[in-house]
Amino acid sequence: MVIVEEGGITAAATRLLRRQPTVSVALGRLEAQIGSRLIERGGGAFRLTSAGRELYRECTEIYGSISRLADLTQSATKELTGHVEILLASHVVTPILDQTLVDFHRAYPEVSFEIRIETSRNVLRGVLEKTAPFGICLLNRRLAKLEYERIYREHFGFFCGPPHPLYGRRNLDISDLRGCAGVSFETDSMDDALRPVAIFRRDNDLDHNIVGRSTHLEEVRRLISCGLGIGPLPIHVVRQDLENGTLWRLPPYENPPAVDIYVVTNPASRLSRAEGKFLSALKAQIAAKTLADRTYDGLSPLGFSPKPVGPVQAQ
């Protein structure tokens, strides 16, 4: 598994603190035991065979299950303890998640949390490989082994920063944006999570001269506010930036690209008590609101305040 993750025997040996010949011999023994070549190597090539891909898939699932045994085997005491890890895309901003965290912590203060920021693609992979109990991310395509529930819908506007020539100008048209340098997310492409934004840019001839990219919203916002170019951001997330004057809204002013955010789970994963209860609490918060209430256009506050709304009852 480490050989595949590192992309070669030498790099794997470094990570494992072993000599390169030792790792190479171990791979040869594994291939002999299985009776199939797992990796095509030699002459600078490194490519998994079909047998290698299948074995790697099985190994990652086994590793994911074993790595979470500590949470799964927590003692079944009345006082809920344990640890909940959440894989999150970088621009997930919703009172649904925030209120769930508030209520759950009040009901179960002994449960600890870890929130890891990943690309949407890595969130899906973590859930698929069972290294995480669930994730919250954008989707481009659905994997058959996973289940999805929409948390909310957000809209992406285009913005510029104070150094940009378009800053402060009103009543602009899309045509005013053509020829401007742009910045965006790594996932802003036709085959990735921000496909709706990529389609909008393509259809309006705004997909040229991208001078900066990042996987994190904070850094895309930084590039925009520093004047490197115009770029897309979730409107409801940057509301305060607009009020502070660190960003300026550009066209389109109506019907901006819409993107859905999902909670993703793996039916084949075994959740700990803490993970299961938190996921149930999150889904209850989702079910308590209509999609209209979970659609953020940036025109009104989200209305989150840390008050007990529908608190989780300890059992």
PDB file of C-alpha atoms in Angstrom:
ATOM      1  CA  MET A   1       0.000   0.000   0.000  1.00  0.00           C
ATOM      2  CA  VAL A   2       2.821   2.408   0.864  1.00  0.00           C
ATOM      3  CA  ILE A   3       4.589   1.666  -2.434  1.00  0.00           C
ATOM      4  CA  VAL A   4       1.494   2.777  -4.356  1.00  0.00           C
ATOM      5  CA  GLU A   5       0.927   5.853  -2.189  1.00  0.00           C
ATOM      6  CA  GLU A   6       4.548   6.962  -2.581  1.00  0.00           C
ATOM      7  CA  GLY A   7       4.693   6.148  -6.285  1.00  0.00           C
ATOM      8  CA  GLY A   8       7.810   4.005  -6.128  1.00  0.00           C
ATOM      9  CA  ILE A   9       9.931   1.562  -4.149  1.00  0.00           C
ATOM     10  CA  THR A  10      12.662   4.052  -3.213  1.00  0.00           C
ATOM     11  CA  ALA A  11      10.200   6.602  -1.800  1.00  0.00           C
ATOM     12  CA  ALA A  12       8.326   3.834   0.025  1.00  0.00           C
ATOM     13  CA  ALA A  13      11.566   2.611   1.606  1.00  0.00           C
ATOM     14  CA  THR A  14      12.285   6.130   2.863  1.00  0.00           C
ATOM     15  CA  ARG A  15       8.832   6.412   4.438  1.00  0.00           C
ATOM     16  CA  LEU A  16       9.068   2.948   6.009  1.00  0.00           C
ATOM     17  CA  LEU A  17      12.633   3.538   7.232  1.00  0.00           C
ATOM     18  CA  ARG A  18      13.812   0.454   5.352  1.00  0.00           C
ATOM     19  CA  ARG A  19      16.494  -0.157   2.742  1.00  0.00           C
ATOM     20  CA  GLN A  20      15.338  -0.103  -0.863  1.00  0.00           C
ATOM     21  CA  PRO A  21      16.390  -3.722  -1.583  1.00  0.00           C
ATOM     22  CA  THR A  22      14.389  -4.901   1.454  1.00  0.00           C
ATOM     23  CA  VAL A  23      11.196  -3.319   0.122  1.00  0.00           C
ATOM     24  CA  SER A  24      11.881  -4.615  -3.384  1.00  0.00           C
ATOM     25  CA  VAL A  25      12.351  -8.181  -2.101  1.00  0.00           C
ATOM     26  CA  ALA A  26       9.159  -7.926  -0.018  1.00  0.00           C
ATOM     27  CA  LEU A  27       7.217  -6.858  -3.108  1.00  0.00           C
ATOM     28  CA  GLY A  28       8.648  -9.765  -5.071  1.00  0.00           C
ATOM     29  CA  ARG A  29       7.625 -12.223  -2.345  1.00  0.00           C
ATOM     30  CA  LEU A  30       4.099 -10.800  -2.305  1.00  0.00           C
ATOM     31  CA  GLU A  31       3.813 -11.186  -6.073  1.00  0.00           C
ATOM     32  CA  ALA A  32       5.098 -14.761  -5.834  1.00  0.00           C
ATOM     33  CA  GLN A  33       2.605 -15.575  -3.077  1.00  0.00           C
ATOM     34  CA  ILE A  34      -0.317 -14.121  -5.022  1.00  0.00           C
ATOM     35  CA  GLY A  35       0.859 -15.503  -8.338  1.00  0.00           C
ATOM     36  CA  SER A  36       0.401 -12.227 -10.220  1.00  0.00           C
ATOM     37  CA  ARG A  37       2.544  -9.261 -11.110  1.00  0.00           C
ATOM     38  CA  LEU A  38       1.268  -6.250  -9.172  1.00  0.00           C
ATOM     39  CA  ILE A  39       3.389  -3.399 -10.516  1.00  0.00           C
ATOM     40  CA  GLU A  40       4.946  -2.888 -13.944  1.00  0.00           C
ATOM     41  CA  ARG A  41       8.344  -1.411 -13.165  1.00  0.00           C
ATOM     42  CA  GLY A  42      11.635  -0.818 -14.865  1.00  0.00           C
ATOM     43  CA  GLY A  43      13.044   1.824 -17.157  1.00  0.00           C
ATOM     44  CA  GLY A  44      11.510   4.601 -15.091  1.00  0.00           C
ATOM     45  CA  ALA A  45       7.993   3.173 -15.432  1.00  0.00           C
ATOM     46  CA  PHE A  46       5.737   2.570 -12.452  1.00  0.00           C
ATOM     47  CA  ARG A  47       2.228   1.370 -13.219  1.00  0.00           C
ATOM     48  CA  LEU A  48      -0.223  -0.807 -11.318  1.00  0.00           C
ATOM     49  CA  THR A  49      -1.496  -3.905 -13.078  1.00  0.00           C
ATOM     50  CA  SER A  50      -5.190  -4.821 -12.837  1.00  0.00           C
ATOM     51  CA  ALA A  51      -4.299  -7.263 -10.043  1.00  0.00           C
ATOM     52  CA  GLY A  52      -2.315  -4.530  -8.316  1.00  0.00           C
ATOM     53  CA  ARG A  53      -5.215  -2.096  -8.462  1.00  0.00           C
ATOM     54  CA  GLU A  54      -7.603  -4.665  -6.997  1.00  0.00           C
ATOM     55  CA  LEU A  55      -5.218  -5.587  -4.174  1.00  0.00           C
ATOM     56  CA  TYR A  56      -4.592  -1.913  -3.363  1.00  0.00           C
ATOM     57  CA  ARG A  57      -8.348  -1.312  -3.178  1.00  0.00           C
ATOM     58  CA  GLU A  58      -8.769  -4.208  -0.742  1.00  0.00           C
ATOM     59  CA  CYS A  59      -5.775  -3.118   1.358  1.00  0.00           C
ATOM     60  CA  THR A  60      -7.052   0.441   1.767  1.00  0.00           C
ATOM     61  CA  GLU A  61     -10.440  -0.823   2.943  1.00  0.00           C
ATOM     62  CA  ILE A  62      -8.831  -3.178   5.466  1.00  0.00           C
ATOM     63  CA  TYR A  63      -6.471  -0.444   6.678  1.00  0.00           C
ATOM     64  CA  GLY A  64      -9.355   1.993   7.034  1.00  0.00           C
ATOM     65  CA  SER A  65     -11.323  -0.428   9.196  1.00  0.00           C
ATOM     66  CA  ILE A  66      -8.342  -1.350  11.392  1.00  0.00           C
ATOM     67  CA  SER A  67      -7.239   2.266  11.899  1.00  0.00           C
ATOM     68  CA  ARG A  68     -10.627   3.072  13.435  1.00  0.00           C
ATOM     69  CA  LEU A  69     -10.846   0.069  15.800  1.00  0.00           C
ATOM     70  CA  ALA A  70     -10.175   2.226  18.856  1.00  0.00           C
ATOM     71  CA  ASP A  71     -13.353   4.206  18.248  1.00  0.00           C
ATOM     72  CA  LEU A  72     -15.385   1.117  17.378  1.00  0.00           C
ATOM     73  CA  THR A  73     -14.385  -0.742  20.549  1.00  0.00           C
ATOM     74  CA  GLN A  74     -15.041   2.028  23.049  1.00  0.00           C
ATOM     75  CA  SER A  75     -16.753   0.764  26.188  1.00  0.00           C
ATOM     76  CA  ALA A  76     -20.534   0.873  26.102  1.00  0.00           C
ATOM     77  CA  THR A  77     -20.933   3.112  29.091  1.00  0.00           C
ATOM     78  CA  LYS A  78     -23.931   5.340  29.694  1.00  0.00           C
ATOM     79  CA  GLU A  79     -21.699   8.383  29.363  1.00  0.00           C
ATOM     80  CA  LEU A  80     -20.998   8.716  25.645  1.00  0.00           C
ATOM     81  CA  THR A  81     -17.299   9.157  24.915  1.00  0.00           C
ATOM     82  CA  GLY A  82     -15.169   8.727  21.850  1.00  0.00           C
ATOM     83  CA  HIS A  83     -13.886  10.712  18.924  1.00  0.00           C
ATOM     84  CA  VAL A  84     -15.576  12.018  15.778  1.00  0.00           C
ATOM     85  CA  GLU A  85     -13.515  12.865  12.714  1.00  0.00           C
ATOM     86  CA  ILE A  86     -15.119  14.962   9.995  1.00  0.00           C
ATOM     87  CA  LEU A  87     -13.654  15.311   6.509  1.00  0.00           C
ATOM     88  CA  LEU A  88     -14.660  18.696   5.172  1.00  0.00           C
ATOM     89  CA  ALA A  89     -14.270  20.644   1.948  1.00  0.00           C
ATOM     90  CA  SER A  90     -12.653  24.019   2.592  1.00  0.00           C
ATOM     91  CA  HIS A  91     -15.677  26.265   2.078  1.00  0.00           C
ATOM     92  CA  VAL A  92     -18.430  24.434   3.958  1.00  0.00           C
ATOM     93  CA  VAL A  93     -20.251  27.226   5.804  1.00  0.00           C
ATOM     94  CA  THR A  94     -23.718  26.414   7.113  1.00  0.00           C
ATOM     95  CA  PRO A  95     -25.589  26.904  10.398  1.00  0.00           C
ATOM     96  CA  ILE A  96     -26.811  23.317  10.056  1.00  0.00           C
ATOM     97  CA  LEU A  97     -23.364  21.922  10.851  1.00  0.00           C
ATOM     98  CA  ASP A  98     -22.632  24.647  13.399  1.00  0.00           C
ATOM     99  CA  GLN A  99     -25.844  24.075  15.346  1.00  0.00           C
ATOM    100  CA  THR A 100     -25.288  20.318  15.315  1.00  0.00           C
ATOM    101  CA  LEU A 101     -21.851  20.818  16.869  1.00  0.00           C
ATOM    102  CA  VAL A 102     -23.282  23.155  19.529  1.00  0.00           C
ATOM    103  CA  ASP A 103     -26.102  20.798  20.503  1.00  0.00           C
ATOM    104  CA  PHE A 104     -23.982  17.659  20.399  1.00  0.00           C
ATOM    105  CA  HIS A 105     -21.212  19.117  22.550  1.00  0.00           C
ATOM    106  CA  ARG A 106     -23.741  20.247  25.146  1.00  0.00           C
ATOM    107  CA  ALA A 107     -25.303  16.794  25.249  1.00  0.00           C
ATOM    108  CA  TYR A 108     -22.048  14.803  25.063  1.00  0.00           C
ATOM    109  CA  PRO A 109     -19.152  16.961  26.320  1.00  0.00           C
ATOM    110  CA  GLU A 110     -16.800  13.955  26.597  1.00  0.00           C
ATOM    111  CA  VAL A 111     -16.784  13.392  22.831  1.00  0.00           C
ATOM    112  CA  SER A 112     -13.818  14.966  21.033  1.00  0.00           C
ATOM    113  CA  PHE A 113     -13.730  16.181  17.430  1.00  0.00           C
ATOM    114  CA  GLU A 114     -11.214  16.476  14.636  1.00  0.00           C
ATOM    115  CA  ILE A 115     -12.059  18.400  11.462  1.00  0.00           C
ATOM    116  CA  ARG A 116      -9.757  17.793   8.500  1.00  0.00           C
ATOM    117  CA  ILE A 117      -9.915  20.018   5.420  1.00  0.00           C
ATOM    118  CA  GLU A 118      -9.476  18.173   2.130  1.00  0.00           C
ATOM    119  CA  THR A 119     -10.431  18.571  -1.500  1.00  0.00           C
ATOM    120  CA  SER A 120     -13.858  17.150  -2.307  1.00  0.00           C
ATOM    121  CA  ARG A 121     -12.176  14.340  -4.245  1.00  0.00           C
ATOM    122  CA  ASN A 122     -10.093  13.368  -1.203  1.00  0.00           C
ATOM    123  CA  VAL A 123     -13.148  13.553   1.052  1.00  0.00           C
ATOM    124  CA  LEU A 124     -14.914  11.027  -1.162  1.00  0.00           C
ATOM    125  CA  ARG A 125     -11.839   8.795  -1.235  1.00  0.00           C
ATOM    126  CA  GLY A 126     -11.517   8.871   2.560  1.00  0.00           C
ATOM    127  CA  VAL A 127     -15.139   7.819   3.016  1.00  0.00           C
ATOM    128  CA  LEU A 128     -14.875   5.167   0.302  1.00  0.00           C
ATOM    129  CA  GLU A 129     -11.716   3.705   1.864  1.00  0.00           C
ATOM    130  CA  LYS A 130     -13.293   3.844   5.361  1.00  0.00           C
ATOM    131  CA  THR A 131     -10.543   6.008   6.815  1.00  0.00           C
ATOM    132  CA  ALA A 132     -13.253   8.504   7.793  1.00  0.00           C
ATOM    133  CA  PRO A 133     -16.805   7.802   9.022  1.00  0.00           C
ATOM    134  CA  PHE A 134     -18.361  10.445   6.764  1.00  0.00           C
ATOM    135  CA  GLY A 135     -17.529  13.613   4.878  1.00  0.00           C
ATOM    136  CA  ILE A 136     -19.071  16.878   3.737  1.00  0.00           C
ATOM    137  CA  CYS A 137     -18.169  18.047   0.257  1.00  0.00           C
ATOM    138  CA  LEU A 138     -19.164  19.004  -3.270  1.00  0.00           C
ATOM    139  CA  LEU A 139     -19.861  16.394  -5.932  1.00  0.00           C
ATOM    140  CA  ASN A 140     -19.123  16.044  -9.602  1.00  0.00           C
ATOM    141  CA  ARG A 141     -20.065  12.393  -9.936  1.00  0.00           C
ATOM    142  CA  ARG A 142     -21.550   9.880  -7.526  1.00  0.00           C
ATOM    143  CA  LEU A 143     -19.711   6.709  -6.565  1.00  0.00           C
ATOM    144  CA  ALA A 144     -22.057   3.731  -6.451  1.00  0.00           C
ATOM    145  CA  LYS A 145     -20.773   2.430  -3.090  1.00  0.00           C
ATOM    146  CA  LEU A 146     -21.510   5.678  -1.232  1.00  0.00           C
ATOM    147  CA  GLU A 147     -24.694   7.398  -0.075  1.00  0.00           C
ATOM    148  CA  TYR A 148     -25.390  11.116  -0.347  1.00  0.00           C
ATOM    149  CA  GLU A 149     -27.702  13.598   1.344  1.00  0.00           C
ATOM    150  CA  ARG A 150     -27.783  17.235   0.335  1.00  0.00           C
ATOM    151  CA  ILE A 151     -27.113  19.614   3.215  1.00  0.00           C
ATOM    152  CA  TYR A 152     -27.474  22.922   1.412  1.00  0.00           C
ATOM    153  CA  ARG A 153     -27.188  24.768  -1.883  1.00  0.00           C
ATOM    154  CA  GLU A 154     -24.866  27.732  -2.304  1.00  0.00           C
ATOM    155  CA  HIS A 155     -24.347  30.212  -5.117  1.00  0.00           C
ATOM    156  CA  PHE A 156     -21.022  31.400  -6.484  1.00  0.00           C
ATOM    157  CA  GLY A 157     -20.559  35.036  -7.411  1.00  0.00           C
ATOM    158  CA  PHE A 158     -17.558  36.650  -9.064  1.00  0.00           C
ATOM    159  CA  PHE A 159     -15.490  39.178  -7.146  1.00  0.00           C
ATOM    160  CA  CYS A 160     -12.454  41.440  -7.316  1.00  0.00           C
ATOM    161  CA  GLY A 161     -10.305  43.194  -4.707  1.00  0.00           C
ATOM    162  CA  PRO A 162      -9.489  46.889  -4.076  1.00  0.00           C
ATOM    163  CA  PRO A 163      -6.376  46.927  -6.345  1.00  0.00           C
ATOM    164  CA  HIS A 164      -8.388  45.717  -9.354  1.00  0.00           C
ATOM    165  CA  PRO A 165      -9.540  48.211 -12.046  1.00  0.00           C
ATOM    166  CA  LEU A 166     -13.156  46.993 -11.751  1.00  0.00           C
ATOM    167  CA  TYR A 167     -13.328  47.577  -7.993  1.00  0.00           C
ATOM    168  CA  GLY A 168     -16.064  50.045  -7.049  1.00  0.00           C
ATOM    169  CA  ARG A 169     -17.660  50.102 -10.494  1.00  0.00           C
ATOM    170  CA  ARG A 170     -21.411  49.553 -10.590  1.00  0.00           C
ATOM    171  CA  ASN A 171     -23.804  48.252 -13.235  1.00  0.00           C
ATOM    172  CA  LEU A 172     -21.148  46.208 -14.960  1.00  0.00           C
ATOM    173  CA  ASP A 173     -21.938  43.630 -17.622  1.00  0.00           C
ATOM    174  CA  ILE A 174     -20.430  40.187 -18.152  1.00  0.00           C
ATOM    175  CA  SER A 175     -18.658  41.578 -21.196  1.00  0.00           C
ATOM    176  CA  ASP A 176     -16.706  43.906 -18.872  1.00  0.00           C
ATOM    177  CA  LEU A 177     -15.066  40.842 -17.304  1.00  0.00           C
ATOM    178  CA  ARG A 178     -13.731  39.391 -20.542  1.00  0.00           C
ATOM    179  CA  GLY A 179     -10.001  39.670 -20.864  1.00  0.00           C
ATOM    180  CA  CYS A 180      -9.499  40.028 -17.110  1.00  0.00           C
ATOM    181  CA  ALA A 181      -6.994  37.713 -15.448  1.00  0.00           C
ATOM    182  CA  GLY A 182      -8.669  35.177 -13.190  1.00  0.00           C
ATOM    183  CA  VAL A 183      -8.038  33.133 -10.061  1.00  0.00           C
ATOM    184  CA  SER A 184     -10.034  30.133  -8.911  1.00  0.00           C
ATOM    185  CA  PHE A 185     -10.176  26.797  -7.121  1.00  0.00           C
ATOM    186  CA  GLU A 186      -8.281  23.714  -8.255  1.00  0.00           C
ATOM    187  CA  THR A 187     -11.688  22.034  -8.590  1.00  0.00           C
ATOM    188  CA  ASP A 188     -12.985  24.693 -11.009  1.00  0.00           C
ATOM    189  CA  SER A 189     -12.953  22.481 -14.103  1.00  0.00           C
ATOM    190  CA  MET A 190     -15.403  20.602 -16.296  1.00  0.00           C
ATOM    191  CA  ASP A 191     -14.561  17.255 -14.693  1.00  0.00           C
ATOM    192  CA  ASP A 192     -14.418  18.287 -11.036  1.00  0.00           C
ATOM    193  CA  ALA A 193     -16.581  19.498  -8.161  1.00  0.00           C
ATOM    194  CA  LEU A 194     -17.051  23.099  -9.341  1.00  0.00           C
ATOM    195  CA  ARG A 195     -18.310  22.086 -12.775  1.00  0.00           C
ATOM    196  CA  PRO A 196     -21.250  24.594 -12.634  1.00  0.00           C
ATOM    197  CA  VAL A 197     -18.758  27.444 -12.200  1.00  0.00           C
ATOM    198  CA  ALA A 198     -16.545  26.098 -14.993  1.00  0.00           C
ATOM    199  CA  ILE A 199     -19.557  25.859 -17.311  1.00  0.00           C
ATOM    200  CA  PHE A 200     -20.513  29.451 -16.537  1.00  0.00           C
ATOM    201  CA  ARG A 201     -16.988  30.680 -17.253  1.00  0.00           C
ATOM    202  CA  ARG A 202     -16.834  28.713 -20.511  1.00  0.00           C
ATOM    203  CA  ASP A 203     -20.246  29.880 -21.716  1.00  0.00           C
ATOM    204  CA  ASN A 204     -19.350  33.512 -21.004  1.00  0.00           C
ATOM    205  CA  ASP A 205     -15.796  33.348 -22.362  1.00  0.00           C
ATOM    206  CA  LEU A 206     -14.209  33.871 -18.943  1.00  0.00           C
ATOM    207  CA  ASP A 207     -12.046  30.743 -18.904  1.00  0.00           C
ATOM    208  CA  HIS A 208      -8.784  32.253 -20.129  1.00  0.00           C
ATOM    209  CA  ASN A 209      -5.649  33.528 -18.382  1.00  0.00           C
ATOM    210  CA  ILE A 210      -6.022  31.913 -14.950  1.00  0.00           C
ATOM    211  CA  VAL A 211      -3.074  33.310 -12.969  1.00  0.00           C
ATOM    212  CA  GLY A 212      -3.677  31.670  -9.581  1.00  0.00           C
ATOM    213  CA  ARG A 213      -5.331  28.606  -8.063  1.00  0.00           C
ATOM    214  CA  SER A 214      -5.742  27.024  -4.638  1.00  0.00           C
ATOM    215  CA  THR A 215      -7.657  24.190  -3.002  1.00  0.00           C
ATOM    216  CA  HIS A 216      -8.570  26.415  -0.029  1.00  0.00           C
ATOM    217  CA  LEU A 217     -11.192  29.149  -0.035  1.00  0.00           C
ATOM    218  CA  GLU A 218      -9.104  31.377   2.223  1.00  0.00           C
ATOM    219  CA  GLU A 219      -6.268  31.464  -0.312  1.00  0.00           C
ATOM    220  CA  VAL A 220      -8.535  32.012  -3.317  1.00  0.00           C
ATOM    221  CA  ARG A 221     -10.074  34.915  -1.392  1.00  0.00           C
ATOM    222  CA  ARG A 222      -6.564  36.233  -0.645  1.00  0.00           C
ATOM    223  CA  LEU A 223      -5.574  36.135  -4.329  1.00  0.00           C
ATOM    224  CA  ILE A 224      -8.755  37.975  -5.296  1.00  0.00           C
ATOM    225  CA  SER A 225      -8.532  40.629  -2.576  1.00  0.00           C
ATOM    226  CA  CYS A 226      -4.872  41.271  -3.481  1.00  0.00           C
ATOM    227  CA  GLY A 227      -5.894  42.121  -7.036  1.00  0.00           C
ATOM    228  CA  LEU A 228      -4.321  39.228  -8.931  1.00  0.00           C
ATOM    229  CA  GLY A 229      -7.557  38.661 -10.800  1.00  0.00           C
ATOM    230  CA  ILE A 230     -11.299  38.177 -10.615  1.00  0.00           C
ATOM    231  CA  GLY A 231     -12.618  34.917  -9.219  1.00  0.00           C
ATOM    232  CA  PRO A 232     -15.571  32.904  -7.890  1.00  0.00           C
ATOM    233  CA  LEU A 233     -16.492  32.585  -4.214  1.00  0.00           C
ATOM    234  CA  PRO A 234     -19.630  31.397  -2.360  1.00  0.00           C
ATOM    235  CA  ILE A 235     -21.688  34.569  -1.913  1.00  0.00           C
ATOM    236  CA  HIS A 236     -22.924  33.770   1.590  1.00  0.00           C
ATOM    237  CA  VAL A 237     -19.386  33.024   2.795  1.00  0.00           C
ATOM    238  CA  VAL A 238     -17.947  36.413   1.777  1.00  0.00           C
ATOM    239  CA  ARG A 239     -20.833  38.574   2.985  1.00  0.00           C
ATOM    240  CA  GLN A 240     -18.640  40.174   5.662  1.00  0.00           C
ATOM    241  CA  ASP A 241     -15.865  40.826   3.132  1.00  0.00           C
ATOM    242  CA  LEU A 242     -18.329  42.771   0.980  1.00  0.00           C
ATOM    243  CA  GLU A 243     -19.451  44.828   3.960  1.00  0.00           C
ATOM    244  CA  ASN A 244     -15.819  45.511   4.921  1.00  0.00           C
ATOM    245  CA  GLY A 245     -14.883  46.518   1.389  1.00  0.00           C
ATOM    246  CA  THR A 246     -12.185  43.877   0.967  1.00  0.00           C
ATOM    247  CA  LEU A 247     -14.134  42.374  -1.958  1.00  0.00           C
ATOM    248  CA  TRP A 248     -16.357  43.848  -4.672  1.00  0.00           C
ATOM    249  CA  ARG A 249     -19.219  41.957  -6.317  1.00  0.00           C
ATOM    250  CA  LEU A 250     -19.070  41.576 -10.096  1.00  0.00           C
ATOM    251  CA  PRO A 251     -21.598  40.174 -12.601  1.00  0.00           C
ATOM    252  CA  PRO A 252     -23.602  38.027 -12.772  1.00  0.00           C
ATOM    253  CA  TYR A 253     -25.890  39.783 -10.310  1.00  0.00           C
ATOM    254  CA  GLU A 254     -28.752  37.386 -11.081  1.00  0.00           C
ATOM    255  CA  ASN A 255     -28.830  33.592 -11.448  1.00  0.00           C
ATOM    256  CA  PRO A 256     -25.247  32.905 -10.335  1.00  0.00           C
ATOM    257  CA  PRO A 257     -23.945  29.306 -10.598  1.00  0.00           C
ATOM    258  CA  ALA A 258     -25.454  27.012  -7.959  1.00  0.00           C
ATOM    259  CA  VAL A 259     -23.491  24.247  -6.228  1.00  0.00           C
ATOM    260  CA  ASP A 260     -24.866  21.609  -3.844  1.00  0.00           C
ATOM    261  CA  ILE A 261     -23.030  20.417  -0.725  1.00  0.00           C
ATOM    262  CA  TYR A 262     -23.574  16.850   0.512  1.00  0.00           C
ATOM    263  CA  VAL A 263     -22.921  14.710   3.538  1.00  0.00           C
ATOM    264  CA  VAL A 264     -21.399  11.484   2.206  1.00  0.00           C
ATOM    265  CA  THR A 265     -21.478   8.132   3.999  1.00  0.00           C
ATOM    266  CA  ASN A 266     -20.374   4.580   3.287  1.00  0.00           C
ATOM    267  CA  PRO A 267     -22.995   1.909   4.120  1.00  0.00           C
ATOM    268  CA  ALA A 268     -20.173  -0.626   4.488  1.00  0.00           C
ATOM    269  CA  SER A 269     -18.496   1.363   7.286  1.00  0.00           C
ATOM    270  CA  ARG A 270     -19.061   0.514  10.937  1.00  0.00           C
ATOM    271  CA  LEU A 271     -19.521   3.689  12.939  1.00  0.00           C
ATOM    272  CA  SER A 272     -18.666   4.103  16.594  1.00  0.00           C
ATOM    273  CA  ARG A 273     -21.443   5.167  18.971  1.00  0.00           C
ATOM    274  CA  ALA A 274     -20.224   8.759  18.924  1.00  0.00           C
ATOM    275  CA  GLU A 275     -19.965   8.849  15.139  1.00  0.00           C
ATOM    276  CA  GLY A 276     -23.380   7.288  14.670  1.00  0.00           C
ATOM    277  CA  LYS A 277     -25.100   9.666  17.073  1.00  0.00           C
ATOM    278  CA  PHE A 278     -23.437  12.728  15.577  1.00  0.00           C
ATOM    279  CA  LEU A 279     -24.381  11.687  12.047  1.00  0.00           C
ATOM    280  CA  SER A 280     -27.982  11.104  13.155  1.00  0.00           C
ATOM    281  CA  ALA A 281     -28.048  14.528  14.813  1.00  0.00           C
ATOM    282  CA  LEU A 282     -26.706  16.169  11.645  1.00  0.00           C
ATOM    283  CA  LYS A 283     -29.302  14.451   9.469  1.00  0.00           C
ATOM    284  CA  ALA A 284     -32.044  15.511  11.881  1.00  0.00           C
ATOM    285  CA  GLN A 285     -30.959  19.139  11.474  1.00  0.00           C
ATOM    286  CA  ILE A 286     -31.081  18.715   7.692  1.00  0.00           C
ATOM    287  CA  ALA A 287     -34.546  17.137   7.776  1.00  0.00           C
ATOM    288  CA  ALA A 288     -35.890  19.951   9.956  1.00  0.00           C
ATOM    289  CA  LYS A 289     -35.448  22.498   7.133  1.00  0.00           C
ATOM    290  CA  THR A 290     -36.847  22.653   3.617  1.00  0.00           C
ATOM    291  CA  LEU A 291     -34.460  22.945   0.681  1.00  0.00           C
ATOM    292  CA  ALA A 292     -35.569  26.569   0.297  1.00  0.00           C
ATOM    293  CA  ASP A 293     -34.377  27.220   3.857  1.00  0.00           C
ATOM    294  CA  ARG A 294     -31.130  25.460   3.014  1.00  0.00           C
ATOM    295  CA  THR A 295     -30.487  27.503  -0.133  1.00  0.00           C
ATOM    296  CA  TYR A 296     -28.077  30.380   0.438  1.00  0.00           C
ATOM    297  CA  ASP A 297     -28.135  33.265  -2.022  1.00  0.00           C
ATOM    298  CA  GLY A 298     -26.060  35.658   0.036  1.00  0.00           C
ATOM    299  CA  LEU A 299     -28.865  38.222   0.202  1.00  0.00           C
ATOM    300  CA  SER A 300     -29.852  37.503   3.786  1.00  0.00           C
ATOM    301  CA  PRO A 301     -27.996  36.362   6.922  1.00  0.00           C
ATOM    302  CA  LEU A 302     -27.923  32.638   7.584  1.00  0.00           C
ATOM    303  CA  GLY A 303     -29.338  33.278  11.023  1.00  0.00           C
ATOM    304  CA  PHE A 304     -27.007  31.073  13.050  1.00  0.00           C
ATOM    305  CA  SER A 305     -26.625  31.799  16.718  1.00  0.00           C
ATOM    306  CA  PRO A 306     -25.236  29.332  19.261  1.00  0.00           C
ATOM    307  CA  LYS A 307     -28.551  28.603  20.932  1.00  0.00           C
ATOM    308  CA  PRO A 308     -30.049  25.185  21.643  1.00  0.00           C
ATOM    309  CA  VAL A 309     -32.403  24.579  18.733  1.00  0.00           C
ATOM    310  CA  GLY A 310     -33.752  21.033  18.786  1.00  0.00           C
ATOM    311  CA  PRO A 311     -31.052  19.803  21.182  1.00  0.00           C
ATOM    312  CA  VAL A 312     -29.783  16.259  21.075  1.00  0.00           C
ATOM    313  CA  GLN A 313     -31.049  14.263  24.034  1.00  0.00           C
ATOM    314  CA  ALA A 314     -28.501  12.100  25.826  1.00  0.00           C
ATOM    315  CA  GLN A 315     -29.506   8.451  25.938  1.00  0.00           C
TER     316      GLN A 315
END
